[in-house]
Coordinates of C-alpha atoms and ligand atoms in Angstrom, one line a residue:
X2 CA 109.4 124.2 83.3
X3 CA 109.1 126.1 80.0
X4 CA 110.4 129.4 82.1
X5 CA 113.5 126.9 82.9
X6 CA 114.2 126.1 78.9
X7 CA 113.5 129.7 78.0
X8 CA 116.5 130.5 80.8
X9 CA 118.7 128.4 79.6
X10 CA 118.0 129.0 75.8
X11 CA 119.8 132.7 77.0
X12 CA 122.0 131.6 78.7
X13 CA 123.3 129.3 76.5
X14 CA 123.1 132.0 73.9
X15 CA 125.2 134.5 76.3
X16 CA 128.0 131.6 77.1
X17 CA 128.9 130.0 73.8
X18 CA 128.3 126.6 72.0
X19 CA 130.6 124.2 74.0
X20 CA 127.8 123.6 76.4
X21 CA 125.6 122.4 73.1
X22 CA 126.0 119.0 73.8
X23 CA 125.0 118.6 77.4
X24 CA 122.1 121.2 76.6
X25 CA 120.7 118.6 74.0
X26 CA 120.3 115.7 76.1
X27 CA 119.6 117.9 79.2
X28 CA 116.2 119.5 77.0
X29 CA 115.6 116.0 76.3
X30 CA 114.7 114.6 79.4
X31 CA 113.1 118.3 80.4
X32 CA 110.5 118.2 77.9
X33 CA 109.7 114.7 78.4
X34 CA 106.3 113.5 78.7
X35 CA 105.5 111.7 81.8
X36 CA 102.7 109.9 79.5
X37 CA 104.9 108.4 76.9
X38 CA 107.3 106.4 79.6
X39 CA 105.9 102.3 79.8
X40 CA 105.9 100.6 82.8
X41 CA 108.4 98.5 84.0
X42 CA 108.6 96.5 87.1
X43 CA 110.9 94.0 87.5
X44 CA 110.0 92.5 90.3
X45 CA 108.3 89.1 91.9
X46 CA 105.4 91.7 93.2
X47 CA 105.7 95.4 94.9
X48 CA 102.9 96.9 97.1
X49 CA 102.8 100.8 98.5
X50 CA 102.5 100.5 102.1
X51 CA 101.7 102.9 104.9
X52 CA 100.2 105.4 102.9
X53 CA 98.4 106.7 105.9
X54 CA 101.3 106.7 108.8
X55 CA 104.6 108.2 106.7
X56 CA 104.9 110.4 103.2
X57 CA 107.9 112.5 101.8
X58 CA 110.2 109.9 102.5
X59 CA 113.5 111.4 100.9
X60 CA 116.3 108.3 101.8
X61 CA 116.3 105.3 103.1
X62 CA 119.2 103.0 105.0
X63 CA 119.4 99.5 105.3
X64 CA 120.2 96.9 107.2
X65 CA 120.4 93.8 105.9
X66 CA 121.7 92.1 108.5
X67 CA 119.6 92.5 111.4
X68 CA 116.7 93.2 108.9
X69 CA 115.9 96.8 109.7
X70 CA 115.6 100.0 107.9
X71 CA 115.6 103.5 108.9
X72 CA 113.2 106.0 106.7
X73 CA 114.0 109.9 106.5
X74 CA 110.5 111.5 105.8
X75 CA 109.5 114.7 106.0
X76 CA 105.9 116.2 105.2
X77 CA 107.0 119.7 106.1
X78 CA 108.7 119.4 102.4
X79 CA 105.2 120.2 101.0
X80 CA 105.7 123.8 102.7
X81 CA 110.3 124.1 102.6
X82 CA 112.5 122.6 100.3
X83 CA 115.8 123.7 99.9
X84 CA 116.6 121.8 97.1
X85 CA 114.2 123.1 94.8
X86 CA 113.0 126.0 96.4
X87 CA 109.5 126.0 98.5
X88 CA 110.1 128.6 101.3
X89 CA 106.6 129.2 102.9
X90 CA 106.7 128.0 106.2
X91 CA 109.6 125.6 108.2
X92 CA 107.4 125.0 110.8
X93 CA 106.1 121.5 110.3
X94 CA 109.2 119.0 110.7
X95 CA 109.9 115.7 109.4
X96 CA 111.0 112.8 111.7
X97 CA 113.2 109.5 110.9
X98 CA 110.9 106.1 111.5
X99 CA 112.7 102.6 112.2
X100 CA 110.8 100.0 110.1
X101 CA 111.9 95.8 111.0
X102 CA 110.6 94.8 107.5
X103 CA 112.4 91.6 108.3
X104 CA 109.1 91.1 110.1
X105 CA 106.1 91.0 107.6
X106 CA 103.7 92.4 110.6
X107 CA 105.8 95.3 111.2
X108 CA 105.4 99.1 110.4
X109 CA 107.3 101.7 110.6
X110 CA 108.1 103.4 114.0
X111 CA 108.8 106.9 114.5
X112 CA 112.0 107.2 116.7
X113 CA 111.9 109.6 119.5
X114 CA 114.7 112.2 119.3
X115 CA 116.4 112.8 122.8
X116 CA 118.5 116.4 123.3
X117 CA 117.2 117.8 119.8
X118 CA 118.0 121.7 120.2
X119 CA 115.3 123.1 120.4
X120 CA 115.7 126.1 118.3
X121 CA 116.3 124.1 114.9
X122 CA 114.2 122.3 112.9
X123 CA 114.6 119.2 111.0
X124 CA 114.5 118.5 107.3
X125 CA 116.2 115.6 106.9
X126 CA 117.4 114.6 103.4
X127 CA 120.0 111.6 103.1
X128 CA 121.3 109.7 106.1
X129 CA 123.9 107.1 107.3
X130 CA 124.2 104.6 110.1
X131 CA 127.1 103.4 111.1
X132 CA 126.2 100.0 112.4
X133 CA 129.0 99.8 114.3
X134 CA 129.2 102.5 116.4
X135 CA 125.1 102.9 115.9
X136 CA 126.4 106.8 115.0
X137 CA 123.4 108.3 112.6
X138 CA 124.3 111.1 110.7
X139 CA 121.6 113.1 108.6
X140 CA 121.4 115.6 106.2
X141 CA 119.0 118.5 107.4
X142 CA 117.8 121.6 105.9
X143 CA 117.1 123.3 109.2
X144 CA 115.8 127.2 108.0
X145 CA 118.3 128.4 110.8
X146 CA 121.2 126.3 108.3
X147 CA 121.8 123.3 107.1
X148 CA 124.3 121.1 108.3
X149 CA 124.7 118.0 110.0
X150 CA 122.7 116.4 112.8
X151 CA 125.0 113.4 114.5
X152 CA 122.5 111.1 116.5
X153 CA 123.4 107.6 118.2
X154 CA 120.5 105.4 117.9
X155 CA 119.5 102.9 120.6
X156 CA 116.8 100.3 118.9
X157 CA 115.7 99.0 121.8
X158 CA 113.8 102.4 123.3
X159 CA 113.6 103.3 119.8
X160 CA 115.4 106.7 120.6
X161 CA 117.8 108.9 118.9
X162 CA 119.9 110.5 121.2
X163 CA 120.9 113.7 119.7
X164 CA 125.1 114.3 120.3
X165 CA 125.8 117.0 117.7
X166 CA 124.7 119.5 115.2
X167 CA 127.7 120.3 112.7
X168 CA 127.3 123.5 110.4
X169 CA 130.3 124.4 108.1
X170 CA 131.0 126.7 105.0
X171 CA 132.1 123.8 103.5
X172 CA 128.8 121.8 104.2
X173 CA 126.2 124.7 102.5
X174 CA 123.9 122.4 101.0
X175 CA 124.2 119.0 102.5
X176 CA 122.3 116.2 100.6
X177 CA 123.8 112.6 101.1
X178 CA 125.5 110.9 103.4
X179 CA 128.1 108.0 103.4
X180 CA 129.7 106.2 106.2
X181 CA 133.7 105.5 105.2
X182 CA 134.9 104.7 108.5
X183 CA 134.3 104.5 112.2
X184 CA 135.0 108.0 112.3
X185 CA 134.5 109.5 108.8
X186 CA 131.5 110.2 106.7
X187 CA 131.2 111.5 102.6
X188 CA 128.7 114.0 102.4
X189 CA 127.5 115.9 99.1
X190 CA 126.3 119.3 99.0
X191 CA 124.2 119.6 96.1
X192 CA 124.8 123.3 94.8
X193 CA 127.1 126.2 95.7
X194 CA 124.4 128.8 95.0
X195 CA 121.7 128.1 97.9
X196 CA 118.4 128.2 96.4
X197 CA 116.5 130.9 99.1
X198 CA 119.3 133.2 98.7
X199 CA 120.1 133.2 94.8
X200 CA 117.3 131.6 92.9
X201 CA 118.3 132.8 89.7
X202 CA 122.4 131.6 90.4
X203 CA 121.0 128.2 91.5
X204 CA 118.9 127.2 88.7
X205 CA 121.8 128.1 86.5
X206 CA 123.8 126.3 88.0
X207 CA 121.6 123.1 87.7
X208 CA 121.0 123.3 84.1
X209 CA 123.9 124.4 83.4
X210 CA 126.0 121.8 85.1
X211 CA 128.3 124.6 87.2
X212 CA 130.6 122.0 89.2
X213 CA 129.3 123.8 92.0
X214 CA 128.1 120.8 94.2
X215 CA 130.9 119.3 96.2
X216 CA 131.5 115.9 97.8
X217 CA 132.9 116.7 101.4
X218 CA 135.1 114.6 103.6
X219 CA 134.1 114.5 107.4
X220 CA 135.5 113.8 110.0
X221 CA 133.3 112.9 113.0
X222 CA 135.9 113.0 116.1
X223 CA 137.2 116.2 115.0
X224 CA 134.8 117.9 113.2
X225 CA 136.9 118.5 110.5
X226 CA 135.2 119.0 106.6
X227 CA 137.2 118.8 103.6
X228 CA 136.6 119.3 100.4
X229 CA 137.6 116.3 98.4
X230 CA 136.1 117.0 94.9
X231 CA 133.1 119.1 92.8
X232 CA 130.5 118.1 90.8
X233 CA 127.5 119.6 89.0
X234 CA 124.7 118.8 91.3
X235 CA 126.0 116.4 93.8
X236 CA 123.3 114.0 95.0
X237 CA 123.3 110.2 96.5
X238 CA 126.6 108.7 97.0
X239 CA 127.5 105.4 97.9
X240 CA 130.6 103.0 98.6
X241 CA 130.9 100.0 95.9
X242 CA 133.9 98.5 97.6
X243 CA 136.0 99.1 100.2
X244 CA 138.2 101.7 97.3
X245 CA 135.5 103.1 95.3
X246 CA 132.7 105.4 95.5
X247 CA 129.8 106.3 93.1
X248 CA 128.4 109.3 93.3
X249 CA 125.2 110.7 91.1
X250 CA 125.2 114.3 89.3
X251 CA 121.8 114.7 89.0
X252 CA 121.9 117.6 86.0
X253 CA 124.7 116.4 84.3
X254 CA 122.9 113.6 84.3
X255 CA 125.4 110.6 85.4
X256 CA 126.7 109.0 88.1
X257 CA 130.4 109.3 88.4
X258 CA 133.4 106.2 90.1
X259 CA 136.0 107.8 92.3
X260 CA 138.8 106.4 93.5
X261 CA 139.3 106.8 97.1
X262 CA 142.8 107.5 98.2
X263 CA 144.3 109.1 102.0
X264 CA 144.2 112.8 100.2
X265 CA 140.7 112.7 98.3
X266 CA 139.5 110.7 95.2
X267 CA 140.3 110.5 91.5
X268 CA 137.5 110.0 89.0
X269 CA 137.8 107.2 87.1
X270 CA 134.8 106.4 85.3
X271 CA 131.1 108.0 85.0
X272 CA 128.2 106.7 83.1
X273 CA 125.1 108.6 81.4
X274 CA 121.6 108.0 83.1
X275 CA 118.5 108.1 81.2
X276 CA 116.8 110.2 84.1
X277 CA 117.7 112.7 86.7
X278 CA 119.8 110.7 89.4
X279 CA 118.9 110.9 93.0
X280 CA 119.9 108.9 96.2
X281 CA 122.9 105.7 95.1
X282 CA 122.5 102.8 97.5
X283 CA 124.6 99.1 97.2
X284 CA 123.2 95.9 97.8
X285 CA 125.7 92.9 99.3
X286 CA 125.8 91.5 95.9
X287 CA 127.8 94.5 95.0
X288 CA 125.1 96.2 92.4
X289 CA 124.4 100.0 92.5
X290 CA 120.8 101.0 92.7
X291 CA 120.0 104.6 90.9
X292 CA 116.7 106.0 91.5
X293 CA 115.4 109.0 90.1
X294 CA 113.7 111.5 88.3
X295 CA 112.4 110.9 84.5
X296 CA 110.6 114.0 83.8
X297 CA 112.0 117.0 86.3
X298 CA 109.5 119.1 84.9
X299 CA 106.4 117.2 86.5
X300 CA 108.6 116.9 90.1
X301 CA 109.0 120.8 89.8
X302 CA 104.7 121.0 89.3
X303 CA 104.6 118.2 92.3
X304 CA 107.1 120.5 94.6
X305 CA 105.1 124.0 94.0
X306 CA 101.9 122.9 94.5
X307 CA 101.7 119.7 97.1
X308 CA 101.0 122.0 99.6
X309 CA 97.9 123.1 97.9
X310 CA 96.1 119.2 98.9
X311 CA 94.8 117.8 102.2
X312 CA 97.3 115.5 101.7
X313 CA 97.4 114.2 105.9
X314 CA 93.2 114.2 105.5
X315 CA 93.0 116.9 108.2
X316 CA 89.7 118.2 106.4
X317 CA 91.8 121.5 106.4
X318 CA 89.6 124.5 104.6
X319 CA 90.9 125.7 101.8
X320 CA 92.9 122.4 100.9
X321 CA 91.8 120.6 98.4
X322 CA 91.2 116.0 97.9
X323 CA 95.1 115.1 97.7
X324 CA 93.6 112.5 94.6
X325 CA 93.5 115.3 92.1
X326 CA 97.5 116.2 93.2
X327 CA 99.8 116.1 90.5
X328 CA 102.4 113.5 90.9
X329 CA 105.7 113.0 88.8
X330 CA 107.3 109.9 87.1
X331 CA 109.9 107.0 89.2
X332 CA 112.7 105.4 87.3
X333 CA 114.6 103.2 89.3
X334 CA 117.7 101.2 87.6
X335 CA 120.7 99.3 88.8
X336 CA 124.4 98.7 87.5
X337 CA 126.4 95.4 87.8
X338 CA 129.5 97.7 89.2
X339 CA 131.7 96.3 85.8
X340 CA 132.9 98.6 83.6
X341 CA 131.7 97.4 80.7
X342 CA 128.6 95.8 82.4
X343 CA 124.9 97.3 82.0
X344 CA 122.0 99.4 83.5
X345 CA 118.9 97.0 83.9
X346 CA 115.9 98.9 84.6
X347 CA 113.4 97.6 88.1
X348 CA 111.2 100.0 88.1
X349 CA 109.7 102.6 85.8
X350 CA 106.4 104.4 86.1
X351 CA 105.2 107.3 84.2
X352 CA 102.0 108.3 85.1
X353 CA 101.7 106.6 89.0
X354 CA 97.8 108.6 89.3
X355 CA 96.1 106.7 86.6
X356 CA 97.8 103.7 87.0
X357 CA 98.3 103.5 91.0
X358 CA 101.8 102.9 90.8
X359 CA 104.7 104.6 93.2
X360 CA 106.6 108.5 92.0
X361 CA 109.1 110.4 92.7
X362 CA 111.2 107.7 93.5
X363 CA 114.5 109.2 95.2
X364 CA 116.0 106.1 97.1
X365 CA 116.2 102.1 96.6
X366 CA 117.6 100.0 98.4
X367 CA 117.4 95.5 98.3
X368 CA 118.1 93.0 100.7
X369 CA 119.8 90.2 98.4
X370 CA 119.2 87.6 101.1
X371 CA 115.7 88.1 102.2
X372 CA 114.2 88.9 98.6
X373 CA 113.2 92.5 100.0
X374 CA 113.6 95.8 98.8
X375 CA 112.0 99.5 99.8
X376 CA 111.7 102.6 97.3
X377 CA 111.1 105.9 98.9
X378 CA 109.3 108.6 97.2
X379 CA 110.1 112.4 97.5
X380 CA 106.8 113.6 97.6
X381 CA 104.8 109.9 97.8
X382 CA 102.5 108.6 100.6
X383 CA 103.9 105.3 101.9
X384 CA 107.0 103.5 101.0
X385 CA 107.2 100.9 97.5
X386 CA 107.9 97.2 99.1
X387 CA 109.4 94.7 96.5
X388 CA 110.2 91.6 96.6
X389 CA 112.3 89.5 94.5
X390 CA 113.4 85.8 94.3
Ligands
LIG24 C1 145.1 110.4 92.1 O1 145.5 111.4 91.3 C2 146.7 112.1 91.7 C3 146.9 113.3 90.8 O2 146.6 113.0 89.4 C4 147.9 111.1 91.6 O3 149.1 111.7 92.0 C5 147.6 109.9 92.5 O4 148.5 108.9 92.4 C6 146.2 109.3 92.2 N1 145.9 108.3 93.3 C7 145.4 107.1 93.0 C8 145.1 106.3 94.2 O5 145.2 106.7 91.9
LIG25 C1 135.9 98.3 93.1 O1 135.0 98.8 92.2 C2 135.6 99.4 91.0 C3 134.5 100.0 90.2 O2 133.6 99.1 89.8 C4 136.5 98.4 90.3 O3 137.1 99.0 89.2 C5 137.5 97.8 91.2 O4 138.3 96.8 90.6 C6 136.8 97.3 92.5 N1 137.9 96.9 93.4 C7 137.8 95.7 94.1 C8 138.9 95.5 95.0 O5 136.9 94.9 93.9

């Protein structure tokens, strides 16, 4: 992390003072201590559940009408991340698990994929059913390109039935997903600069704030993509009524309103987060959920060296007890979706090892009705279950 403020300090010096500002409070959360944050749950009670069966969870979707959820998890990210730049091996593939936490028994289920190609492999990142159509559509950072990978899901065999893989210049780096319509998704492509092919280009570009992410407009009968707007480090992104969208810029760091309208979207708001944005979800009471990242520097430790630790207790030689890993911060927050209405914070843990709370928290989600929520962890064992009266 100090290499990152040393590259920045030069660049800042090469491109001039109007970036000052959003250097400042940029540095601020980059050197912060994981050890000075307090602990803040707001919940009834939370416990971290099947630690041993799922890990790397990146998004989650729910349902909370049938009570169902569907987890995108991926221990392969110990070994390929595209995001933030682990390129050793793309071998080991992650898998998306159905999980009925309607029923207190239940645990999560992986789903068997049906007509996968078999020369790509599957990262998934952020993800989207449409409950409607029971389309799936995922964000994957396969190594042979990332793009797209349309599923319909059948619960009932617990099977994905894989119908289309879509790749498109204007879908490089493909992060979150948001159904808009029976036939139309909003992705986000996190960065212009892909990560393998111009490290140097994509870390400028995220602490620098280059508008380089986009948010792309999809359209699933046609597969059509659109550009519909750019912003620094697009990441989750999620509908708040049936006009307006939130999406989070996680260097920036905010999460910004749009306007949806027939040609694209107009911003109309963003607000300042105290932490590195990640995935956005809604709940049917209409609040945003933001989790993410309070000190990137510890994440950036976690992603370069979890592949170091036995961390699926294969005994493998050479690897060593997945206790001593180093594990980053979670901050989780939610907004009352008014504009002059507040960010209450539900869950904040600084130093989850010593303390045997949940990191790297990177997705929320809350059933209003059932008192239930899930928090998914980037590179956490198990899923955070909360529940709330
Ligand atoms: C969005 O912005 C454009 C250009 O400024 C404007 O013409 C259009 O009316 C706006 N649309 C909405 C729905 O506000
Ligand atoms: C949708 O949400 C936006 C942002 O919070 C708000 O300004 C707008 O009034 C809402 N629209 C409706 C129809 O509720």
């Amino acid at each position: 992390m100090y290499t990152s403020i040393v590259i920045i300090s030069i660049l800042l010096a090469v491109l001039g003072p109007p970036l000052k500002s959003r250097y400042d409070s940029v540095v601020f959360i980059l050197k912060r201590r994981p050890d000075n944050l307090p602990s803040v749950s707001s919940f009834d009670s939370f416990e971290i559940k099947f630690e041993e069966s799922i890990r790397n969870c990146e998004d989650v979707y729910m349902n909370d009408e049938d009570g169902f959820a569907v987890l995108s998890c991926d221990p392969g990210r110990d070994n390929w991340n595209t995001v933030m730049g682990t390129k050793i091996d793309p071998q080991s593939t992650g898998g998306l698990y159905l999980y009925n936490y309607a029923d207190p028994e239940a645990t999560p289920v992986l789903l068997n994929m049906v007509n996968f190609p078999k020369d790509r492999d599957f990262h998934p990142l952020g993800l989207d059913l449409n409950p409607g159509t029971n389309q799936l559509i995922v964000a994957s950072h396969a190594s042979q390109g990332s793009g797209l990978e349309i599923f319909e899901l059948d619960r009932k065999s617990m099977t994905l039935n894989h119908r289309h893989t879509l790749m498109d210049p204007r879908l490089p780096t493909p992060n979150a997903v948001r159904v808009i319509s029976d036939y139309e998704v909003l992705v986000t492509n996190d960065h212009y600069f892909r990560i393998h092919q111009n490290p140097w280009l994509a870390l400028a570009e995220t602490y620098l704030a280059v508008p380089g992410g986009t948010i792309a407009r999809v359209n699933l009968l046609m597969l059509e993509v659109a550009t519909v707007a750019r912003v620094p480090f697009a990441n989750g992104i999620a509908l708040l009524n049936s006009s307006h969208v939130a999406v989070a810029s996680t260097s920036t760091p905010e999460f910004r309103v749009y306007e949806m309208h027939s040609m694209g979207l107009n911003l109309t708001m963003s607000f300042a987060t105290p932490f590195m944005p990640d995935n956005l979800n809604t709940d049917s009471a209409g609040r945003l959920l933001i989790a993410g990242h309070a000190a990137p520097g510890a994440l950036g430790v976690v992603a370069k060296t979890n592949h170091q630790y036995d961390l699926d207790g294969k005994g493998v030689e050479g690897k060593a007890a997945p206790e001593q890993r180093p594990r980053a911060p979670s901050w989780v927050t939610e907004w009352d979706g008014n504009m002059e209405g507040e960010m209450k914070d539900l869950y904040l843990e600084g130093l989850p090892a010593e303390k045997g709370g949940y990191g790297c928290s990177s997705s929320a989600t809350r059933d209003v009705g059932r008192g239930v929520g899930i928090i998914t962890g980037l590179y956490e064992k198990g899923i955070l279950v909360f529940k709330t009266s």
